[in-house]
Amino acid sequence: MRDDINEILVSEEQIKEAVVRIGKQISTDFAGEELIVIGILKGAVAFMADLIQKIEIPIEIDFMAVSSYGMGTTSTGEVRILKDLDISVENRNVLIVEDIIDTGITLSYLTKVMESRGAKTVSIATLLTKPERRERHVPIDYYGYEVEDKFVVGYGIDYAEKYRNLPFVGVLKPEVYEK
Ligand code: IMP
Ligand code: MG
């Protein structure tokens, strides 16, 4: 699996650093409040699991699944909810946790969904952002690292459902997806 990786963009150490930093910021910003932390399946699972342990205020967690890239490496442009929340966000502080924000299509859509459901506040935490690729404006409250416009995998992020279990974020060798 590691043989398929060309270069490491974000190391295990850097990920740990970002998780602690973002957890602290969230705990400070929402001191005295409560949060619903919503993980976007499946990519956000690794980041979400680590991040919630660094949040020091009362939270509830829930998950949503949306359609994104399918098996390819470019966005289709449409968003569909495949799995919806179990709990209501009405009048609650919502924190959406994502693995990577690319075009911004997914998050701009989900932000609107939360607002239309009467969320008190909607914030976004993402491990990675690719600002060069943005098509929709998304106000990102917390992010780990900016990455270049390269297809990345690891720490929850997949290519064709694989590589999510790598403990770092790396770039796949082109021959892996040109096969
Ligand atoms: P957006 O709607 O274009 O912002 O896409 C967000 C989703 O696309 C992320 O949650 C990822 O699942 C996927 N994605 C974006 N960039 C990459 C990448 O480099 N590798 C793997 N998945 C990616
Ligand atoms: Mg995703």
PDB file of C-alpha atoms and ligand atoms in Angstrom:
ATOM      1  CA  MET A   1       0.000   0.000   0.000  1.00  0.00           C
ATOM      2  CA  ARG A   2       2.778   2.459   0.912  1.00  0.00           C
ATOM      3  CA  ASP A   3       4.536   1.588  -2.348  1.00  0.00           C
ATOM      4  CA  ASP A   4       1.673   3.327  -4.155  1.00  0.00           C
ATOM      5  CA  ILE A   5       2.513   6.653  -2.475  1.00  0.00           C
ATOM      6  CA  ASN A   6       4.729   9.140  -4.302  1.00  0.00           C
ATOM      7  CA  GLU A   7       5.198  11.701  -1.550  1.00  0.00           C
ATOM      8  CA  ILE A   8       3.909  12.421   1.953  1.00  0.00           C
ATOM      9  CA  LEU A   9       2.147  15.799   2.101  1.00  0.00           C
ATOM     10  CA  VAL A  10       1.022  15.790   5.743  1.00  0.00           C
ATOM     11  CA  SER A  11       2.877  13.571   8.204  1.00  0.00           C
ATOM     12  CA  GLU A  12       1.426  11.767  11.218  1.00  0.00           C
ATOM     13  CA  GLU A  13       3.074  14.353  13.455  1.00  0.00           C
ATOM     14  CA  GLN A  14       1.597  17.258  11.507  1.00  0.00           C
ATOM     15  CA  ILE A  15      -1.862  15.676  11.684  1.00  0.00           C
ATOM     16  CA  LYS A  16      -1.580  15.285  15.475  1.00  0.00           C
ATOM     17  CA  GLU A  17      -0.494  18.917  15.769  1.00  0.00           C
ATOM     18  CA  ALA A  18      -3.463  20.117  13.714  1.00  0.00           C
ATOM     19  CA  VAL A  19      -5.931  18.012  15.705  1.00  0.00           C
ATOM     20  CA  VAL A  20      -4.721  19.479  19.022  1.00  0.00           C
ATOM     21  CA  ARG A  21      -4.692  23.034  17.640  1.00  0.00           C
ATOM     22  CA  ILE A  22      -8.200  22.800  16.174  1.00  0.00           C
ATOM     23  CA  GLY A  23      -9.615  21.039  19.252  1.00  0.00           C
ATOM     24  CA  LYS A  24      -8.307  23.858  21.450  1.00  0.00           C
ATOM     25  CA  GLN A  25      -9.706  26.575  19.186  1.00  0.00           C
ATOM     26  CA  ILE A  26     -13.126  24.951  19.134  1.00  0.00           C
ATOM     27  CA  SER A  27     -13.128  24.487  22.918  1.00  0.00           C
ATOM     28  CA  THR A  28     -12.280  28.188  23.387  1.00  0.00           C
ATOM     29  CA  ASP A  29     -14.704  29.491  20.770  1.00  0.00           C
ATOM     30  CA  PHE A  30     -17.635  27.492  22.160  1.00  0.00           C
ATOM     31  CA  ALA A  31     -16.791  27.748  25.871  1.00  0.00           C
ATOM     32  CA  GLY A  32     -20.020  27.622  27.874  1.00  0.00           C
ATOM     33  CA  GLU A  33     -21.940  26.223  24.886  1.00  0.00           C
ATOM     34  CA  GLU A  34     -22.730  22.806  23.456  1.00  0.00           C
ATOM     35  CA  LEU A  35     -22.061  21.453  19.976  1.00  0.00           C
ATOM     36  CA  ILE A  36     -23.386  18.868  17.592  1.00  0.00           C
ATOM     37  CA  VAL A  37     -20.382  17.522  15.696  1.00  0.00           C
ATOM     38  CA  ILE A  38     -21.383  16.105  12.322  1.00  0.00           C
ATOM     39  CA  GLY A  39     -18.921  13.876  10.477  1.00  0.00           C
ATOM     40  CA  ILE A  40     -19.257  13.474   6.728  1.00  0.00           C
ATOM     41  CA  LEU A  41     -18.896   9.775   5.938  1.00  0.00           C
ATOM     42  CA  LYS A  42     -16.678   8.123   5.192  1.00  0.00           C
ATOM     43  CA  GLY A  43     -13.672  10.397   4.696  1.00  0.00           C
ATOM     44  CA  ALA A  44     -14.026  12.404   7.914  1.00  0.00           C
ATOM     45  CA  VAL A  45     -14.068   9.373  10.221  1.00  0.00           C
ATOM     46  CA  ALA A  46     -10.351   9.379  11.133  1.00  0.00           C
ATOM     47  CA  PHE A  47     -10.160  13.139  11.710  1.00  0.00           C
ATOM     48  CA  MET A  48     -13.479  13.218  13.569  1.00  0.00           C
ATOM     49  CA  ALA A  49     -12.491  10.364  15.911  1.00  0.00           C
ATOM     50  CA  ASP A  50      -9.260  12.124  16.884  1.00  0.00           C
ATOM     51  CA  LEU A  51     -10.689  15.653  16.960  1.00  0.00           C
ATOM     52  CA  ILE A  52     -13.610  14.998  19.332  1.00  0.00           C
ATOM     53  CA  GLN A  53     -11.173  13.743  21.979  1.00  0.00           C
ATOM     54  CA  LYS A  54      -9.516  17.173  21.972  1.00  0.00           C
ATOM     55  CA  ILE A  55     -12.785  19.102  22.350  1.00  0.00           C
ATOM     56  CA  GLU A  56     -13.340  19.989  25.993  1.00  0.00           C
ATOM     57  CA  ILE A  57     -16.982  21.114  25.926  1.00  0.00           C
ATOM     58  CA  PRO A  58     -20.132  18.932  25.883  1.00  0.00           C
ATOM     59  CA  ILE A  59     -20.858  17.555  22.419  1.00  0.00           C
ATOM     60  CA  GLU A  60     -23.133  15.117  20.640  1.00  0.00           C
ATOM     61  CA  ILE A  61     -21.984  13.411  17.465  1.00  0.00           C
ATOM     62  CA  ASP A  62     -23.843  12.365  14.343  1.00  0.00           C
ATOM     63  CA  PHE A  63     -22.998  11.468  10.753  1.00  0.00           C
ATOM     64  CA  MET A  64     -24.162  12.220   7.249  1.00  0.00           C
ATOM     65  CA  ALA A  65     -23.229  10.551   4.006  1.00  0.00           C
ATOM     66  CA  VAL A  66     -23.372  12.440   0.729  1.00  0.00           C
ATOM     67  CA  SER A  67     -22.536  11.440  -2.799  1.00  0.00           C
ATOM     68  CA  SER A  68     -19.298  12.907  -4.093  1.00  0.00           C
ATOM     69  CA  TYR A  69     -16.663  11.567  -6.418  1.00  0.00           C
ATOM     70  CA  GLY A  70     -17.835   8.004  -6.927  1.00  0.00           C
ATOM     71  CA  MET A  71     -14.854   5.960  -7.987  1.00  0.00           C
ATOM     72  CA  GLY A  72     -13.122   8.639 -10.066  1.00  0.00           C
ATOM     73  CA  THR A  73     -10.903  11.581  -9.191  1.00  0.00           C
ATOM     74  CA  THR A  74     -13.043  14.546 -10.318  1.00  0.00           C
ATOM     75  CA  SER A  75     -16.240  15.971  -8.836  1.00  0.00           C
ATOM     76  CA  THR A  76     -19.565  15.354 -10.560  1.00  0.00           C
ATOM     77  CA  GLY A  77     -20.920  18.679  -9.295  1.00  0.00           C
ATOM     78  CA  GLU A  78     -24.089  17.335  -7.719  1.00  0.00           C
ATOM     79  CA  VAL A  79     -24.717  16.546  -4.054  1.00  0.00           C
ATOM     80  CA  ARG A  80     -27.138  13.922  -2.797  1.00  0.00           C
ATOM     81  CA  ILE A  81     -27.810  12.978   0.831  1.00  0.00           C
ATOM     82  CA  LEU A  82     -27.299   9.216   1.147  1.00  0.00           C
ATOM     83  CA  LYS A  83     -27.592   9.067   4.953  1.00  0.00           C
ATOM     84  CA  ASP A  84     -29.238  11.802   6.954  1.00  0.00           C
ATOM     85  CA  LEU A  85     -28.825  12.867  10.596  1.00  0.00           C
ATOM     86  CA  ASP A  86     -30.540  11.038  13.446  1.00  0.00           C
ATOM     87  CA  ILE A  87     -30.750  14.138  15.649  1.00  0.00           C
ATOM     88  CA  SER A  88     -32.324  17.539  15.079  1.00  0.00           C
ATOM     89  CA  VAL A  89     -30.053  20.551  14.602  1.00  0.00           C
ATOM     90  CA  GLU A  90     -32.787  23.104  15.298  1.00  0.00           C
ATOM     91  CA  ASN A  91     -31.457  25.850  17.576  1.00  0.00           C
ATOM     92  CA  ARG A  92     -28.163  23.989  18.099  1.00  0.00           C
ATOM     93  CA  ASN A  93     -24.551  24.882  17.335  1.00  0.00           C
ATOM     94  CA  VAL A  94     -23.445  22.654  14.478  1.00  0.00           C
ATOM     95  CA  LEU A  95     -19.859  21.806  13.568  1.00  0.00           C
ATOM     96  CA  ILE A  96     -19.474  19.984  10.260  1.00  0.00           C
ATOM     97  CA  VAL A  97     -16.283  17.912  10.099  1.00  0.00           C
ATOM     98  CA  GLU A  98     -14.851  17.109   6.671  1.00  0.00           C
ATOM     99  CA  ASP A  99     -11.665  15.460   5.453  1.00  0.00           C
ATOM    100  CA  ILE A 100     -10.890  17.786   2.552  1.00  0.00           C
ATOM    101  CA  ILE A 101     -12.597  20.727   0.874  1.00  0.00           C
ATOM    102  CA  ASP A 102     -11.967  20.812  -2.837  1.00  0.00           C
ATOM    103  CA  THR A 103     -14.516  22.555  -5.090  1.00  0.00           C
ATOM    104  CA  GLY A 104     -16.572  23.474  -2.014  1.00  0.00           C
ATOM    105  CA  ILE A 105     -19.738  22.118  -3.619  1.00  0.00           C
ATOM    106  CA  THR A 106     -20.405  19.573  -0.843  1.00  0.00           C
ATOM    107  CA  LEU A 107     -19.876  21.973   2.050  1.00  0.00           C
ATOM    108  CA  SER A 108     -21.712  24.939   0.560  1.00  0.00           C
ATOM    109  CA  TYR A 109     -24.682  22.619   0.062  1.00  0.00           C
ATOM    110  CA  LEU A 110     -24.496  21.117   3.573  1.00  0.00           C
ATOM    111  CA  THR A 111     -24.146  24.557   5.181  1.00  0.00           C
ATOM    112  CA  LYS A 112     -27.374  25.635   3.497  1.00  0.00           C
ATOM    113  CA  VAL A 113     -29.120  22.432   4.596  1.00  0.00           C
ATOM    114  CA  MET A 114     -28.167  23.076   8.251  1.00  0.00           C
ATOM    115  CA  GLU A 115     -29.273  26.709   8.052  1.00  0.00           C
ATOM    116  CA  SER A 116     -32.602  25.737   6.482  1.00  0.00           C
ATOM    117  CA  ARG A 117     -33.152  23.293   9.353  1.00  0.00           C
ATOM    118  CA  GLY A 118     -32.809  26.110  11.864  1.00  0.00           C
ATOM    119  CA  ALA A 119     -29.315  25.528  13.233  1.00  0.00           C
ATOM    120  CA  LYS A 120     -28.278  28.298  15.643  1.00  0.00           C
ATOM    121  CA  THR A 121     -24.734  28.423  14.220  1.00  0.00           C
ATOM    122  CA  VAL A 122     -22.976  26.425  11.506  1.00  0.00           C
ATOM    123  CA  SER A 123     -19.193  26.042  11.564  1.00  0.00           C
ATOM    124  CA  ILE A 124     -16.833  23.983   9.441  1.00  0.00           C
ATOM    125  CA  ALA A 125     -13.701  22.070  10.426  1.00  0.00           C
ATOM    126  CA  THR A 126     -11.673  20.334   7.742  1.00  0.00           C
ATOM    127  CA  LEU A 127      -8.296  18.664   7.931  1.00  0.00           C
ATOM    128  CA  LEU A 128      -7.326  19.808   4.439  1.00  0.00           C
ATOM    129  CA  THR A 129      -8.318  22.460   1.941  1.00  0.00           C
ATOM    130  CA  LYS A 130      -7.374  22.881  -1.713  1.00  0.00           C
ATOM    131  CA  PRO A 131      -8.043  26.615  -2.225  1.00  0.00           C
ATOM    132  CA  GLU A 132      -6.946  26.601  -5.885  1.00  0.00           C
ATOM    133  CA  ARG A 133      -9.814  24.308  -6.786  1.00  0.00           C
ATOM    134  CA  ARG A 134     -12.635  26.268  -5.140  1.00  0.00           C
ATOM    135  CA  GLU A 135     -15.806  26.809  -7.197  1.00  0.00           C
ATOM    136  CA  ARG A 136     -18.162  27.759  -4.347  1.00  0.00           C
ATOM    137  CA  HIS A 137     -17.265  30.065  -1.495  1.00  0.00           C
ATOM    138  CA  VAL A 138     -17.151  28.168   1.808  1.00  0.00           C
ATOM    139  CA  PRO A 139     -16.326  29.976   5.065  1.00  0.00           C
ATOM    140  CA  ILE A 140     -13.897  27.546   6.726  1.00  0.00           C
ATOM    141  CA  ASP A 141     -13.686  28.180  10.471  1.00  0.00           C
ATOM    142  CA  TYR A 142     -11.001  25.588  11.245  1.00  0.00           C
ATOM    143  CA  TYR A 143      -8.559  23.835   8.948  1.00  0.00           C
ATOM    144  CA  GLY A 144      -5.421  21.787   9.384  1.00  0.00           C
ATOM    145  CA  TYR A 145      -3.428  22.439   6.219  1.00  0.00           C
ATOM    146  CA  GLU A 146      -3.708  23.870   2.730  1.00  0.00           C
ATOM    147  CA  VAL A 147      -2.605  21.435   0.044  1.00  0.00           C
ATOM    148  CA  GLU A 148      -1.772  21.868  -3.607  1.00  0.00           C
ATOM    149  CA  ASP A 149      -4.024  20.676  -6.372  1.00  0.00           C
ATOM    150  CA  LYS A 150      -2.983  17.027  -6.202  1.00  0.00           C
ATOM    151  CA  PHE A 151      -5.101  13.937  -5.588  1.00  0.00           C
ATOM    152  CA  VAL A 152      -4.364  12.843  -2.029  1.00  0.00           C
ATOM    153  CA  VAL A 153      -5.176   9.753   0.052  1.00  0.00           C
ATOM    154  CA  GLY A 154      -4.789   8.585   3.635  1.00  0.00           C
ATOM    155  CA  TYR A 155      -6.096   9.390   7.140  1.00  0.00           C
ATOM    156  CA  GLY A 156      -9.676   8.691   6.020  1.00  0.00           C
ATOM    157  CA  ILE A 157      -9.301   9.938   2.450  1.00  0.00           C
ATOM    158  CA  ASP A 158      -9.686   7.284  -0.234  1.00  0.00           C
ATOM    159  CA  TYR A 159      -9.070   6.436  -3.813  1.00  0.00           C
ATOM    160  CA  ALA A 160     -11.727   3.912  -4.940  1.00  0.00           C
ATOM    161  CA  GLU A 161     -12.401   3.156  -1.228  1.00  0.00           C
ATOM    162  CA  LYS A 162      -8.773   2.212  -0.489  1.00  0.00           C
ATOM    163  CA  TYR A 163      -5.926   3.891   1.441  1.00  0.00           C
ATOM    164  CA  ARG A 164      -8.183   5.328   4.180  1.00  0.00           C
ATOM    165  CA  ASN A 165      -6.120   3.495   6.812  1.00  0.00           C
ATOM    166  CA  LEU A 166      -2.803   5.196   6.039  1.00  0.00           C
ATOM    167  CA  PRO A 167      -1.797   7.263   9.115  1.00  0.00           C
ATOM    168  CA  PHE A 168      -0.550  10.176   6.948  1.00  0.00           C
ATOM    169  CA  VAL A 169      -1.784  12.059   3.876  1.00  0.00           C
ATOM    170  CA  GLY A 170       0.113  11.344   0.689  1.00  0.00           C
ATOM    171  CA  VAL A 171      -0.037  11.688  -3.058  1.00  0.00           C
ATOM    172  CA  LEU A 172      -0.754   8.574  -5.091  1.00  0.00           C
ATOM    173  CA  LYS A 173       1.563   7.600  -7.912  1.00  0.00           C
ATOM    174  CA  PRO A 174      -0.268   8.503 -11.150  1.00  0.00           C
ATOM    175  CA  GLU A 175       0.140   4.962 -12.473  1.00  0.00           C
ATOM    176  CA  VAL A 176      -2.153   3.754  -9.660  1.00  0.00           C
ATOM    177  CA  TYR A 177      -5.213   5.527 -11.053  1.00  0.00           C
ATOM    178  CA  GLU A 178      -4.153   5.409 -14.698  1.00  0.00           C
ATOM    179  CA  LYS A 179      -4.282   1.612 -14.509  1.00  0.00           C
TER     180      LYS A 179
HETATM  181  P1  IMP B   1     -15.896  19.133  -2.881  1.00  0.00           P
HETATM  182  O1  IMP B   1     -17.402  19.075  -2.858  1.00  0.00           O
HETATM  183  O2  IMP B   1     -15.375  19.264  -4.282  1.00  0.00           O
HETATM  184  O3  IMP B   1     -15.330  20.173  -1.958  1.00  0.00           O
HETATM  185  O4  IMP B   1     -15.381  17.715  -2.491  1.00  0.00           O
HETATM  186  C1  IMP B   1     -15.228  17.285  -1.233  1.00  0.00           C
HETATM  187  C2  IMP B   1     -15.023  15.765  -1.226  1.00  0.00           C
HETATM  188  O5  IMP B   1     -14.330  15.302  -2.372  1.00  0.00           O
HETATM  189  C3  IMP B   1     -14.179  15.373  -0.058  1.00  0.00           C
HETATM  190  O6  IMP B   1     -14.965  15.105   1.054  1.00  0.00           O
HETATM  191  C4  IMP B   1     -13.489  14.121  -0.555  1.00  0.00           C
HETATM  192  O7  IMP B   1     -14.300  13.002  -0.271  1.00  0.00           O
HETATM  193  C5  IMP B   1     -13.402  14.304  -2.041  1.00  0.00           C
HETATM  194  N1  IMP B   1     -12.054  14.729  -2.417  1.00  0.00           N
HETATM  195  C6  IMP B   1     -11.616  15.964  -2.708  1.00  0.00           C
HETATM  196  N2  IMP B   1     -10.312  15.995  -2.990  1.00  0.00           N
HETATM  197  C7  IMP B   1      -9.876  14.720  -2.859  1.00  0.00           C
HETATM  198  C8  IMP B   1      -8.582  14.100  -2.995  1.00  0.00           C
HETATM  199  O8  IMP B   1      -7.543  14.716  -3.303  1.00  0.00           O
HETATM  200  N3  IMP B   1      -8.547  12.773  -2.754  1.00  0.00           N
HETATM  201  C9  IMP B   1      -9.643  12.043  -2.402  1.00  0.00           C
HETATM  202  N4  IMP B   1     -10.858  12.586  -2.254  1.00  0.00           N
HETATM  203  C10 IMP B   1     -10.979  13.915  -2.482  1.00  0.00           C
HETATM  204 MG    MG B   2     -15.596  13.211   1.799  1.00  0.00          MG
END
